[in-house]
Amino acid sequence: MINVIASIQLKPGKINEYLSILKPNLPIVAQEKGCIEYFPTVDVPTGLPPQILDENVITIIEKWESMEDLRAHLKAPHYLAYKEAVKDLVEKVSLSVLQGI
């Protein structure tokens, strides 16, 4: 299984516009071959010392059956359309691709 943590730093004040583009795409991604989980998250204040809150970050948690499934997702027409639609809302993306040990 492949785990992905994608942190998307949005331009200030763009989170609602971003979510309006992302949310319709979620059920489509969920139907992709090999998609186990794919869901967006936001920071929750916890008071834990190492946590840094950022109201302009969406973190997408993903689980895929294989690297091939993840690569296919990144080439899917709906993903490419999403990426194009949000490009002016995003400042940067941080991606961690992980495998359990």
The first five atom37 places (N, CA, C, CB, O) and aatype in JSON, in Angstrom:
{
  "aatype": [12, 9, 2, 19, 9, 0, 15, 9, 5, 10, 11, 14, 7, 11, 9, 2, 6, 18, 10, 15, 9, 10, 11, 14, 2, 10, 14, 9, 19, 0, 5, 6, 11, 7, 4, 9, 6, 18, 13, 14, 16, 19, 3, 19, 14, 16, 7, 10, 14, 14, 5, 9, 10, 3, 6, 2, 19, 9, 16, 9, 9, 6, 11, 17, 6, 15, 12, 6, 3, 10, 1, 0, 8, 10, 11, 0, 14, 8, 18, 10, 0, 18, 11, 6, 0, 19, 11, 3, 10, 19, 6, 11, 19, 15, 10, 15, 19, 10, 5, 7, 9],
  "atom_mask": [
    [1, 1, 1, 1, 1],
    [1, 1, 1, 1, 1],
    [1, 1, 1, 1, 1],
    [1, 1, 1, 1, 1],
    [1, 1, 1, 1, 1],
    [1, 1, 1, 1, 1],
    [1, 1, 1, 1, 1],
    [1, 1, 1, 1, 1],
    [1, 1, 1, 1, 1],
    [1, 1, 1, 1, 1],
    [1, 1, 1, 1, 1],
    [1, 1, 1, 1, 1],
    [1, 1, 1, 0, 1],
    [1, 1, 1, 1, 1],
    [1, 1, 1, 1, 1],
    [1, 1, 1, 1, 1],
    [1, 1, 1, 1, 1],
    [1, 1, 1, 1, 1],
    [1, 1, 1, 1, 1],
    [1, 1, 1, 1, 1],
    [1, 1, 1, 1, 1],
    [1, 1, 1, 1, 1],
    [1, 1, 1, 1, 1],
    [1, 1, 1, 1, 1],
    [1, 1, 1, 1, 1],
    [1, 1, 1, 1, 1],
    [1, 1, 1, 1, 1],
    [1, 1, 1, 1, 1],
    [1, 1, 1, 1, 1],
    [1, 1, 1, 1, 1],
    [1, 1, 1, 1, 1],
    [1, 1, 1, 1, 1],
    [1, 1, 1, 1, 1],
    [1, 1, 1, 0, 1],
    [1, 1, 1, 1, 1],
    [1, 1, 1, 1, 1],
    [1, 1, 1, 1, 1],
    [1, 1, 1, 1, 1],
    [1, 1, 1, 1, 1],
    [1, 1, 1, 1, 1],
    [1, 1, 1, 1, 1],
    [1, 1, 1, 1, 1],
    [1, 1, 1, 1, 1],
    [1, 1, 1, 1, 1],
    [1, 1, 1, 1, 1],
    [1, 1, 1, 1, 1],
    [1, 1, 1, 0, 1],
    [1, 1, 1, 1, 1],
    [1, 1, 1, 1, 1],
    [1, 1, 1, 1, 1],
    [1, 1, 1, 1, 1],
    [1, 1, 1, 1, 1],
    [1, 1, 1, 1, 1],
    [1, 1, 1, 1, 1],
    [1, 1, 1, 1, 1],
    [1, 1, 1, 1, 1],
    [1, 1, 1, 1, 1],
    [1, 1, 1, 1, 1],
    [1, 1, 1, 1, 1],
    [1, 1, 1, 1, 1],
    [1, 1, 1, 1, 1],
    [1, 1, 1, 1, 1],
    [1, 1, 1, 1, 1],
    [1, 1, 1, 1, 1],
    [1, 1, 1, 1, 1],
    [1, 1, 1, 1, 1],
    [1, 1, 1, 1, 1],
    [1, 1, 1, 1, 1],
    [1, 1, 1, 1, 1],
    [1, 1, 1, 1, 1],
    [1, 1, 1, 1, 1],
    [1, 1, 1, 1, 1],
    [1, 1, 1, 1, 1],
    [1, 1, 1, 1, 1],
    [1, 1, 1, 1, 1],
    [1, 1, 1, 1, 1],
    [1, 1, 1, 1, 1],
    [1, 1, 1, 1, 1],
    [1, 1, 1, 1, 1],
    [1, 1, 1, 1, 1],
    [1, 1, 1, 1, 1],
    [1, 1, 1, 1, 1],
    [1, 1, 1, 1, 1],
    [1, 1, 1, 1, 1],
    [1, 1, 1, 1, 1],
    [1, 1, 1, 1, 1],
    [1, 1, 1, 1, 1],
    [1, 1, 1, 1, 1],
    [1, 1, 1, 1, 1],
    [1, 1, 1, 1, 1],
    [1, 1, 1, 1, 1],
    [1, 1, 1, 1, 1],
    [1, 1, 1, 1, 1],
    [1, 1, 1, 1, 1],
    [1, 1, 1, 1, 1],
    [1, 1, 1, 1, 1],
    [1, 1, 1, 1, 1],
    [1, 1, 1, 1, 1],
    [1, 1, 1, 1, 1],
    [1, 1, 1, 0, 1],
    [1, 1, 1, 1, 1]
  ],
  "atom_positions": [
    [[0.85, -1.17, 0.0], [0.0, 0.0, 0.0], [0.9, 1.24, 0.0], [-0.96, 0.0, 1.22], [1.93, 1.28, 0.66]],
    [[0.47, 2.24, -0.75], [1.17, 3.51, -0.85], [0.33, 4.57, -0.12], [1.42, 3.91, -2.34], [-0.87, 4.69, -0.36]],
    [[0.97, 5.32, 0.75], [0.31, 6.41, 1.49], [0.85, 7.73, 0.97], [0.54, 6.27, 3.03], [2.06, 7.87, 0.75]],
    [[-0.02, 8.69, 0.79], [0.38, 10.0, 0.3], [-0.17, 11.06, 1.24], [-0.11, 10.24, -1.16], [-1.33, 11.02, 1.64]],
    [[0.69, 12.0, 1.58], [0.27, 13.18, 2.33], [0.63, 14.38, 1.47], [0.96, 13.26, 3.76], [1.8, 14.71, 1.29]],
    [[-0.4, 15.02, 0.93], [-0.21, 16.18, 0.06], [-0.68, 17.42, 0.81], [-0.98, 16.01, -1.29], [-1.87, 17.57, 1.08]],
    [[0.26, 18.31, 1.14], [-0.09, 19.56, 1.81], [-0.1, 20.68, 0.78], [0.92, 19.88, 2.97], [0.9, 20.94, 0.12]],
    [[-1.25, 21.32, 0.65], [-1.44, 22.35, -0.35], [-1.55, 23.69, 0.35], [-2.68, 22.06, -1.22], [-2.53, 23.97, 1.04]],
    [[-0.54, 24.52, 0.16], [-0.54, 25.88, 0.71], [-1.26, 26.78, -0.27], [0.92, 26.4, 0.98], [-0.82, 26.99, -1.39]],
    [[-2.4, 27.31, 0.18], [-3.21, 28.18, -0.67], [-2.86, 29.64, -0.43], [-4.71, 27.93, -0.41], [-2.34, 30.01, 0.62]],
    [[-3.17, 30.45, -1.42], [-3.04, 31.9, -1.25], [-4.07, 32.32, -0.2], [-3.25, 32.67, -2.61], [-5.14, 31.73, -0.12]],
    [[-3.75, 33.34, 0.6], [-4.67, 33.77, 1.66], [-6.08, 34.06, 1.12], [-4.13, 35.02, 2.35], [-6.25, 34.71, 0.09]],
    [[-7.06, 33.54, 1.85], [-8.46, 33.78, 1.52], [-9.01, 32.95, 0.38], [0.0, 0.0, 0.0], [-10.13, 33.22, -0.08]],
    [[-8.28, 31.96, -0.1], [-8.71, 31.18, -1.26], [-9.24, 29.79, -0.91], [-7.57, 31.03, -2.22], [-9.55, 29.01, -1.81]],
    [[-9.34, 29.47, 0.37], [-9.71, 28.1, 0.76], [-11.1, 27.7, 0.27], [-9.63, 27.96, 2.27], [-11.28, 26.58, -0.22]],
    [[-12.08, 28.57, 0.38], [-13.44, 28.21, -0.05], [-13.5, 28.01, -1.55], [-14.44, 29.29, 0.38], [-14.17, 27.09, -2.03]],
    [[-12.83, 28.85, -2.3], [-12.8, 28.7, -3.76], [-12.11, 27.39, -4.14], [-12.07, 29.9, -4.43], [-12.56, 26.67, -5.03]],
    [[-11.02, 27.09, -3.45], [-10.3, 25.84, -3.7], [-11.19, 24.63, -3.41], [-9.02, 25.77, -2.83], [-11.27, 23.7, -4.22]],
    [[-11.86, 24.65, -2.27], [-12.72, 23.52, -1.9], [-13.88, 23.34, -2.87], [-13.27, 23.72, -0.48], [-14.33, 22.22, -3.11]],
    [[-14.37, 24.43, -3.43], [-15.47, 24.33, -4.41], [-15.02, 23.61, -5.68], [-16.0, 25.72, -4.76], [-15.85, 23.07, -6.41]],
    [[-13.73, 23.61, -5.95], [-13.17, 22.89, -7.1], [-12.82, 21.46, -6.7], [-11.92, 23.62, -7.66], [-13.07, 20.52, -7.46]],
    [[-12.24, 21.29, -5.51], [-11.79, 19.97, -5.06], [-12.95, 19.02, -4.76], [-10.93, 20.12, -3.83], [-12.93, 17.87, -5.2]],
    [[-13.94, 19.48, -4.03], [-15.0, 18.58, -3.53], [-15.74, 17.81, -4.62], [-15.99, 19.37, -2.75], [-16.0, 16.62, -4.42]],
    [[-16.1, 18.41, -5.75], [-16.78, 17.62, -6.79], [-15.88, 16.51, -7.37], [-17.24, 18.54, -7.91], [-16.37, 15.55, -7.95]],
    [[-14.59, 16.66, -7.21], [-13.64, 15.69, -7.73], [-13.48, 14.46, -6.82], [-12.29, 16.35, -7.94], [-13.05, 13.4, -7.27]],
    [[-13.82, 14.61, -5.54], [-13.58, 13.54, -4.56], [-14.27, 12.23, -4.91], [-14.04, 13.99, -3.2], [-13.6, 11.19, -4.86]],
    [[-15.56, 12.2, -5.27], [-16.17, 10.91, -5.6], [-15.6, 10.28, -6.87], [-17.66, 11.08, -5.77], [-15.6, 9.06, -7.01]],
    [[-15.11, 11.1, -7.77], [-14.49, 10.58, -8.99], [-13.18, 9.88, -8.65], [-14.24, 11.72, -10.02], [-12.91, 8.78, -9.13]],
    [[-12.36, 10.52, -7.8], [-11.09, 9.91, -7.38], [-11.37, 8.62, -6.61], [-10.27, 10.9, -6.51], [-10.66, 7.63, -6.8]],
    [[-12.38, 8.63, -5.76], [-12.7, 7.44, -4.96], [-13.03, 6.23, -5.83], [-13.88, 7.74, -4.03], [-12.88, 5.09, -5.38]],
    [[-13.48, 6.46, -7.04], [-13.83, 5.37, -7.96], [-12.63, 4.88, -8.79], [-14.93, 5.81, -8.88], [-12.75, 3.9, -9.52]],
    [[-11.5, 5.56, -8.68], [-10.33, 5.15, -9.46], [-9.83, 3.79, -8.98], [-9.22, 6.21, -9.35], [-9.93, 3.43, -7.81]],
    [[-9.27, 3.05, -9.94], [-8.66, 1.76, -9.62], [-7.56, 1.97, -8.58], [-8.09, 1.08, -10.91], [-6.68, 2.81, -8.75]],
    [[-7.63, 1.2, -7.5], [-6.58, 1.22, -6.49], [-6.73, 2.28, -5.41], [0.0, 0.0, 0.0], [-5.91, 2.32, -4.49]],
    [[-7.74, 3.14, -5.5], [-7.93, 4.16, -4.47], [-8.58, 3.53, -3.24], [-8.8, 5.34, -5.0], [-9.69, 3.0, -3.32]],
    [[-7.89, 3.59, -2.13], [-8.41, 3.06, -0.87], [-9.03, 4.19, -0.05], [-7.28, 2.35, -0.06], [-10.12, 4.05, 0.49]],
    [[-8.32, 5.3, 0.04], [-8.81, 6.5, 0.74], [-8.28, 7.74, 0.04], [-8.38, 6.49, 2.25], [-7.18, 7.74, -0.51]],
    [[-9.08, 8.79, 0.07], [-8.68, 10.07, -0.5], [-9.57, 11.13, 0.12], [-8.79, 10.07, -2.08], [-10.73, 11.28, -0.26]],
    [[-9.03, 11.87, 1.09], [-9.87, 12.86, 1.75], [-9.07, 14.09, 2.19], [-10.55, 12.23, 2.95], [-7.93, 13.97, 2.65]],
    [[-9.68, 15.27, 2.05], [-9.03, 16.51, 2.46], [-9.22, 16.73, 3.96], [-9.58, 17.7, 1.67], [-10.22, 16.32, 4.55]],
    [[-8.23, 17.4, 4.57], [-8.28, 17.73, 5.98], [-7.78, 19.16, 6.2], [-7.44, 16.73, 6.81], [-7.09, 19.72, 5.35]],
    [[-8.14, 19.73, 7.34], [-7.64, 21.04, 7.75], [-7.1, 20.92, 9.17], [-8.75, 22.14, 7.66], [-7.44, 20.0, 9.91]],
    [[-6.26, 21.87, 9.54], [-5.69, 21.89, 10.88], [-6.78, 22.05, 11.94], [-4.67, 23.02, 11.01], [-7.75, 22.79, 11.75]],
    [[-6.6, 21.35, 13.04], [-7.47, 21.45, 14.2], [-6.62, 21.94, 15.37], [-8.17, 20.07, 14.53], [-5.59, 21.34, 15.68]],
    [[-7.02, 23.02, 16.01], [-6.24, 23.5, 17.15], [-6.23, 22.47, 18.28], [-6.8, 24.85, 17.67], [-7.29, 22.0, 18.72]],
    [[-5.04, 22.11, 18.74], [-4.92, 21.1, 19.79], [-4.17, 21.61, 21.02], [-4.23, 19.88, 19.25], [-4.28, 21.03, 22.1]],
    [[-3.4, 22.66, 20.86], [-2.56, 23.13, 21.95], [-1.29, 22.32, 22.12], [0.0, 0.0, 0.0], [-0.51, 22.56, 23.04]],
    [[-1.06, 21.35, 21.23], [0.17, 20.56, 21.3], [1.35, 21.42, 20.84], [0.05, 19.27, 20.43], [1.27, 22.06, 19.79]],
    [[2.43, 21.43, 21.61], [3.54, 22.33, 21.32], [4.14, 22.23, 19.91], [4.61, 22.09, 22.31], [4.48, 23.27, 19.34]],
    [[4.28, 21.05, 19.31], [4.93, 21.06, 18.0], [4.03, 21.5, 16.85], [5.46, 19.7, 17.71], [4.5, 21.72, 15.74]],
    [[2.74, 21.62, 17.11], [1.81, 21.92, 16.03], [1.9, 23.38, 15.62], [0.39, 21.58, 16.45], [1.95, 24.29, 16.45]],
    [[1.92, 23.58, 14.29], [1.86, 24.91, 13.71], [0.59, 24.98, 12.88], [3.14, 25.22, 12.83], [0.45, 24.28, 11.88]],
    [[-0.34, 25.81, 13.31], [-1.62, 25.93, 12.62], [-1.48, 26.85, 11.41], [-2.71, 26.47, 13.57], [-0.78, 27.86, 11.46]],
    [[-2.16, 26.49, 10.32], [-2.18, 27.34, 9.14], [-3.54, 27.22, 8.48], [-1.05, 26.96, 8.14], [-3.88, 26.16, 7.94]],
    [[-4.32, 28.27, 8.53], [-5.68, 28.24, 7.99], [-5.7, 28.22, 6.47], [-6.45, 29.44, 8.48], [-6.77, 28.07, 5.87]],
    [[-4.56, 28.36, 5.84], [-4.49, 28.35, 4.37], [-3.92, 27.05, 3.81], [-3.65, 29.51, 3.9], [-3.51, 27.0, 2.65]],
    [[-3.89, 26.0, 4.63], [-3.36, 24.71, 4.18], [-4.47, 23.67, 4.18], [-2.18, 24.25, 5.07], [-5.22, 23.52, 5.16]],
    [[-4.57, 22.95, 3.08], [-5.41, 21.75, 2.99], [-4.44, 20.59, 2.85], [-6.45, 21.82, 1.75], [-3.53, 20.62, 2.01]],
    [[-4.62, 19.57, 3.66], [-3.79, 18.37, 3.56], [-4.68, 17.24, 3.08], [-3.1, 18.02, 4.92], [-5.7, 16.92, 3.71]],
    [[-4.29, 16.63, 1.97], [-5.05, 15.5, 1.44], [-4.33, 14.22, 1.85], [-5.19, 15.6, -0.12], [-3.15, 14.04, 1.58]],
    [[-5.08, 13.34, 2.5], [-4.57, 12.05, 2.93], [-5.05, 11.03, 1.9], [-5.06, 11.67, 4.4], [-6.24, 10.92, 1.62]],
    [[-4.1, 10.29, 1.35], [-4.43, 9.33, 0.29], [-3.84, 7.96, 0.62], [-3.92, 9.82, -1.09], [-2.77, 7.86, 1.23]],
    [[-4.54, 6.91, 0.21], [-4.02, 5.55, 0.27], [-4.33, 4.89, -1.07], [-4.64, 4.73, 1.46], [-5.46, 4.93, -1.55]],
    [[-3.31, 4.29, -1.65], [-3.42, 3.62, -2.95], [-2.9, 2.2, -2.83], [-2.65, 4.41, -4.04], [-1.97, 1.93, -2.06]],
    [[-3.49, 1.31, -3.59], [-3.04, -0.08, -3.55], [-1.62, -0.25, -4.07], [-3.98, -0.95, -4.36], [-0.87, -1.1, -3.58]],
    [[-1.22, 0.57, -5.06], [0.11, 0.42, -5.63], [0.61, 1.76, -6.18], [0.1, -0.64, -6.74], [-0.16, 2.7, -6.37]],
    [[1.9, 1.82, -6.43], [2.5, 3.0, -7.05], [1.94, 3.21, -8.46], [4.03, 2.87, -7.09], [1.78, 4.34, -8.9]],
    [[1.65, 2.12, -9.16], [1.08, 2.23, -10.5], [-0.29, 2.91, -10.45], [0.95, 0.83, -11.15], [-0.6, 3.73, -11.32]],
    [[-1.1, 2.59, -9.43], [-2.4, 3.23, -9.28], [-2.23, 4.73, -9.0], [-3.19, 2.56, -8.14], [-2.98, 5.55, -9.54]],
    [[-1.27, 5.08, -8.16], [-1.01, 6.49, -7.88], [-0.57, 7.22, -9.15], [0.06, 6.64, -6.78], [-1.05, 8.31, -9.44]],
    [[0.34, 6.61, -9.9], [0.8, 7.23, -11.15], [-0.35, 7.4, -12.14], [1.92, 6.38, -11.79], [-0.42, 8.42, -12.83]],
    [[-1.23, 6.44, -12.21], [-2.39, 6.54, -13.1], [-3.3, 7.7, -12.65], [-3.18, 5.21, -13.13], [-3.83, 8.43, -13.49]],
    [[-3.48, 7.85, -11.35], [-4.28, 8.96, -10.81], [-3.71, 10.3, -11.27], [-4.32, 8.9, -9.26], [-4.47, 11.19, -11.66]],
    [[-2.4, 10.44, -11.22], [-1.76, 11.71, -11.58], [-1.85, 12.02, -13.07], [-0.32, 11.68, -11.16], [-1.55, 13.14, -13.48]],
    [[-2.26, 11.05, -13.88], [-2.43, 11.25, -15.32], [-3.9, 11.28, -15.74], [-1.71, 10.15, -16.09], [-4.21, 11.53, -16.9]],
    [[-4.8, 11.03, -14.78], [-6.24, 10.96, -15.09], [-6.75, 12.32, -15.56], [-7.04, 10.48, -13.85], [-6.34, 13.35, -15.02]],
    [[-7.63, 12.33, -16.55], [-8.16, 13.61, -17.07], [-8.79, 14.5, -16.0], [-9.19, 13.33, -18.15], [-8.6, 15.71, -16.02]],
    [[-9.54, 13.91, -15.05], [-10.16, 14.74, -14.01], [-9.11, 15.34, -13.08], [-11.17, 13.91, -13.2], [-9.3, 16.45, -12.59]],
    [[-8.01, 14.62, -12.82], [-6.94, 15.18, -11.99], [-6.25, 16.33, -12.72], [-5.9, 14.09, -11.62], [-5.98, 17.37, -12.13]],
    [[-5.97, 16.14, -13.99], [-5.32, 17.2, -14.77], [-6.2, 18.44, -14.86], [-4.97, 16.69, -16.18], [-5.69, 19.56, -14.81]],
    [[-7.52, 18.25, -15.01], [-8.45, 19.38, -15.05], [-8.49, 20.1, -13.7], [-9.87, 18.9, -15.45], [-8.5, 21.33, -13.65]],
    [[-8.51, 19.33, -12.61], [-8.47, 19.91, -11.26], [-7.2, 20.74, -11.08], [-8.54, 18.8, -10.18], [-7.26, 21.88, -10.61]],
    [[-6.06, 20.17, -11.45], [-4.77, 20.84, -11.28], [-4.75, 22.17, -12.04], [-3.63, 19.93, -11.77], [-4.24, 23.16, -11.53]],
    [[-5.29, 22.17, -13.23], [-5.35, 23.4, -14.03], [-6.29, 24.41, -13.37], [-5.82, 23.08, -15.48], [-5.99, 25.6, -13.33]],
    [[-7.42, 23.95, -12.86], [-8.43, 24.84, -12.28], [-7.94, 25.52, -11.0], [-9.69, 24.06, -11.99], [-8.37, 26.64, -10.7]],
    [[-7.06, 24.87, -10.23], [-6.62, 25.44, -8.95], [-5.26, 26.13, -9.02], [-6.56, 24.35, -7.91], [-4.8, 26.68, -8.02]],
    [[-4.62, 26.11, -10.17], [-3.24, 26.59, -10.25], [-3.06, 28.03, -9.76], [-2.76, 26.49, -11.67], [-2.01, 28.35, -9.2]],
    [[-4.04, 28.9, -9.95], [-3.91, 30.29, -9.51], [-4.27, 30.48, -8.04], [-4.77, 31.17, -10.36], [-4.12, 31.58, -7.51]],
    [[-4.75, 29.44, -7.37], [-5.11, 29.51, -5.96], [-4.01, 28.96, -5.05], [-6.4, 28.74, -5.71], [-4.0, 29.23, -3.85]],
    [[-3.09, 28.19, -5.63], [-2.08, 27.46, -4.87], [-0.74, 28.19, -4.87], [-1.9, 26.04, -5.44], [-0.26, 28.64, -5.91]],
    [[-0.16, 28.32, -3.67], [1.19, 28.89, -3.56], [2.25, 27.82, -3.72], [1.37, 29.61, -2.23], [3.24, 28.01, -4.43]],
    [[2.05, 26.67, -3.03], [3.02, 25.57, -3.14], [2.38, 24.28, -2.67], [4.3, 25.87, -2.31], [1.36, 24.28, -1.97]],
    [[2.99, 23.18, -3.08], [2.53, 21.85, -2.7], [3.71, 21.08, -2.13], [1.9, 21.1, -3.92], [4.81, 21.09, -2.69]],
    [[3.48, 20.41, -1.01], [4.47, 19.52, -0.4], [3.88, 18.12, -0.47], [4.82, 19.95, 1.09], [2.73, 17.9, -0.09]],
    [[4.67, 17.18, -0.95], [4.17, 15.81, -1.15], [5.09, 14.81, -0.46], [4.06, 15.49, -2.66], [6.3, 14.83, -0.65]],
    [[4.48, 13.94, 0.34], [5.19, 12.81, 0.94], [4.52, 11.55, 0.43], [5.19, 12.87, 2.52], [3.31, 11.37, 0.58]],
    [[5.31, 10.66, -0.17], [4.82, 9.38, -0.63], [5.5, 8.33, 0.24], [5.1, 9.15, -2.17], [6.72, 8.23, 0.26]],
    [[4.69, 7.54, 0.95], [5.21, 6.67, 2.0], [4.71, 5.25, 1.82], [4.81, 7.2, 3.38], [3.63, 5.01, 1.28]],
    [[5.53, 4.32, 2.3], [5.12, 2.92, 2.3], [5.4, 2.37, 3.7], [5.89, 2.1, 1.2], [6.44, 2.65, 4.28]],
    [[4.45, 1.6, 4.22], [4.62, 1.03, 5.55], [5.79, 0.06, 5.6], [0.0, 0.0, 0.0], [6.17, -0.55, 4.6]],
    [[6.36, -0.08, 6.79], [7.48, -1.0, 6.97], [7.14, -2.07, 7.99], [8.74, -0.24, 7.41], [7.97, -2.94, 8.27]]
  ]
}
